[in-house]
Coordinates of C-alpha atoms in Angstrom, one line a residue:
X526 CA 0.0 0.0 0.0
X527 CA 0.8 3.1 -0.5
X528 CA 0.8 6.1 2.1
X529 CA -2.8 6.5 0.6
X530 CA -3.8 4.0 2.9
X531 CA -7.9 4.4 3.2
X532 CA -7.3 5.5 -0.5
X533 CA -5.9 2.0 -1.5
X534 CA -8.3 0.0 0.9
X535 CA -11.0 1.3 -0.6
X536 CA -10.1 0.3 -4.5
X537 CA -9.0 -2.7 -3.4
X538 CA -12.3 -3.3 -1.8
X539 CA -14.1 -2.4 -4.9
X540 CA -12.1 -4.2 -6.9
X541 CA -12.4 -7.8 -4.8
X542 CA -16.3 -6.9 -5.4
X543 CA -16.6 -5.9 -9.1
X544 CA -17.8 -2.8 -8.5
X545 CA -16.7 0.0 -10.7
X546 CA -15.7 3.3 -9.5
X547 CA -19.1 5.1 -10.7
X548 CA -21.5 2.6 -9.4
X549 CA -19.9 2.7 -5.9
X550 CA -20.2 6.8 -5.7
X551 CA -23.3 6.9 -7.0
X552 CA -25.1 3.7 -4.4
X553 CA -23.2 6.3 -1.9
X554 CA -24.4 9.6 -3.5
X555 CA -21.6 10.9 -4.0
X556 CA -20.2 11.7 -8.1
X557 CA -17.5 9.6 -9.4
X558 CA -14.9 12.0 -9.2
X559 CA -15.0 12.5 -5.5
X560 CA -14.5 9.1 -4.9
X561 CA -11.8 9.0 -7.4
X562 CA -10.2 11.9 -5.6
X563 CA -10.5 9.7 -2.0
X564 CA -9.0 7.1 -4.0
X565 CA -5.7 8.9 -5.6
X566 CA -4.9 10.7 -2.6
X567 CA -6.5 14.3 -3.3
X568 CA -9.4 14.2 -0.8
X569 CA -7.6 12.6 2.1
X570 CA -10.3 13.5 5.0
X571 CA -14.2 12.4 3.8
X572 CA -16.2 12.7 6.4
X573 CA -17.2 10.0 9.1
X574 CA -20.5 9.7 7.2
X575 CA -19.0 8.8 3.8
X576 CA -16.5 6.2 5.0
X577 CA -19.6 4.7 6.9
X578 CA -21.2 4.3 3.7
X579 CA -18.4 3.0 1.6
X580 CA -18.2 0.5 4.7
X581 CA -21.4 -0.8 3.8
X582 CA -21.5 -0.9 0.5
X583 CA -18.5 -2.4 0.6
X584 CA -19.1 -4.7 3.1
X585 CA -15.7 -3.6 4.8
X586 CA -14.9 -2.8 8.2
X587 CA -15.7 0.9 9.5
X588 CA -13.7 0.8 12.5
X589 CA -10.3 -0.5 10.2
X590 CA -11.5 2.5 7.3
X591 CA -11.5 5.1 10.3
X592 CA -8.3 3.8 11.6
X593 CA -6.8 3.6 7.9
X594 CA -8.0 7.4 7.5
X595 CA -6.6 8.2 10.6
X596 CA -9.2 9.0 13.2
X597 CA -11.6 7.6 15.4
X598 CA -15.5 7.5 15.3
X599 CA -17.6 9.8 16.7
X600 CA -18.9 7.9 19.1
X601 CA -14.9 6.4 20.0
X602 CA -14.4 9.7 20.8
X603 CA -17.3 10.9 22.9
X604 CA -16.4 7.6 25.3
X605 CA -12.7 8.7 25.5
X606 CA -14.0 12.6 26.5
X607 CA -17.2 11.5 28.9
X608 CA -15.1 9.1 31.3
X609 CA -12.4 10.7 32.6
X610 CA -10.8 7.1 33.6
X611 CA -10.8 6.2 30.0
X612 CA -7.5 7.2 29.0
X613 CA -5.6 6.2 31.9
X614 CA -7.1 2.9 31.3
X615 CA -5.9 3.6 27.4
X616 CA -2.6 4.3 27.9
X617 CA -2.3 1.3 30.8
X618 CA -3.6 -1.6 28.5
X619 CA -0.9 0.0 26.1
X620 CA 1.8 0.1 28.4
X621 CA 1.0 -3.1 29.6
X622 CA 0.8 -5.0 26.0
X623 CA -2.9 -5.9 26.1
X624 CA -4.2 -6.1 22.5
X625 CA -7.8 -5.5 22.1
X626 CA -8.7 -9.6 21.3
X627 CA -7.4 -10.1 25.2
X628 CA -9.7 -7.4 26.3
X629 CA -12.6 -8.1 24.5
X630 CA -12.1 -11.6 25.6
X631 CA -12.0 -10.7 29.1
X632 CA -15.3 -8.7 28.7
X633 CA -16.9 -11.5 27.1
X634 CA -15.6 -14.1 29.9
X635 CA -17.4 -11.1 32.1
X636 CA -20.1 -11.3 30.4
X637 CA -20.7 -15.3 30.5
X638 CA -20.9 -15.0 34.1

């Protein structure tokens, strides 16, 4: 990949699909060009709401197209500002070497019980 990394996620998406360049902008209402632009590098910051829909119609994941474009959802980010633990507990996992499969399996273990 190049360093257009949600650029090149996003072609190779459509390409493992079939689905040309002006169908996909236009089943997310957007024009061809735009997308093309997202694609080559030019528009390197859509908004949350057009990577969500390139998610979906490309059935690819929304939380690796954020991270690829270099940010974090809305809603990511509104848990990180509302708890004030939250980063502490951030940076500690880090620091620690916890990967986010260990801690999702220990919420899930949490869960069972």
């Amino acid at each position: 990949m190049s360093d257009n990394k949600l650029g090149d996620f996003i072609k190779d998406l459509r390409s493992k699909r079939s689905l040309g360049l002006r169908e996909t902008a236009a089943r997310i209402g957007k024009s061809a060009t735009y997308l093309s632009k997202i694609e080559s590098g030019i528009e390197l910051s859509p908004t949350e709401e057009v990577i969500r829909q390139l998610a979906t119609v490309l059935d690819g994941n929304f939380d690796e197209m954020m991270r690829l474009a270099g940010r974090l959802p809305a809603d990511i980010t509104e848990a990180i500002r509302s708890d004030p633990g939250m980063p502490a507990f951030l940076r500690r996992a880090r620091n620690e070497s916890f990967t986010s499969e260990e801690l999702m399996k220990v919420l899930d273990e949490k869960k069972k019980k």
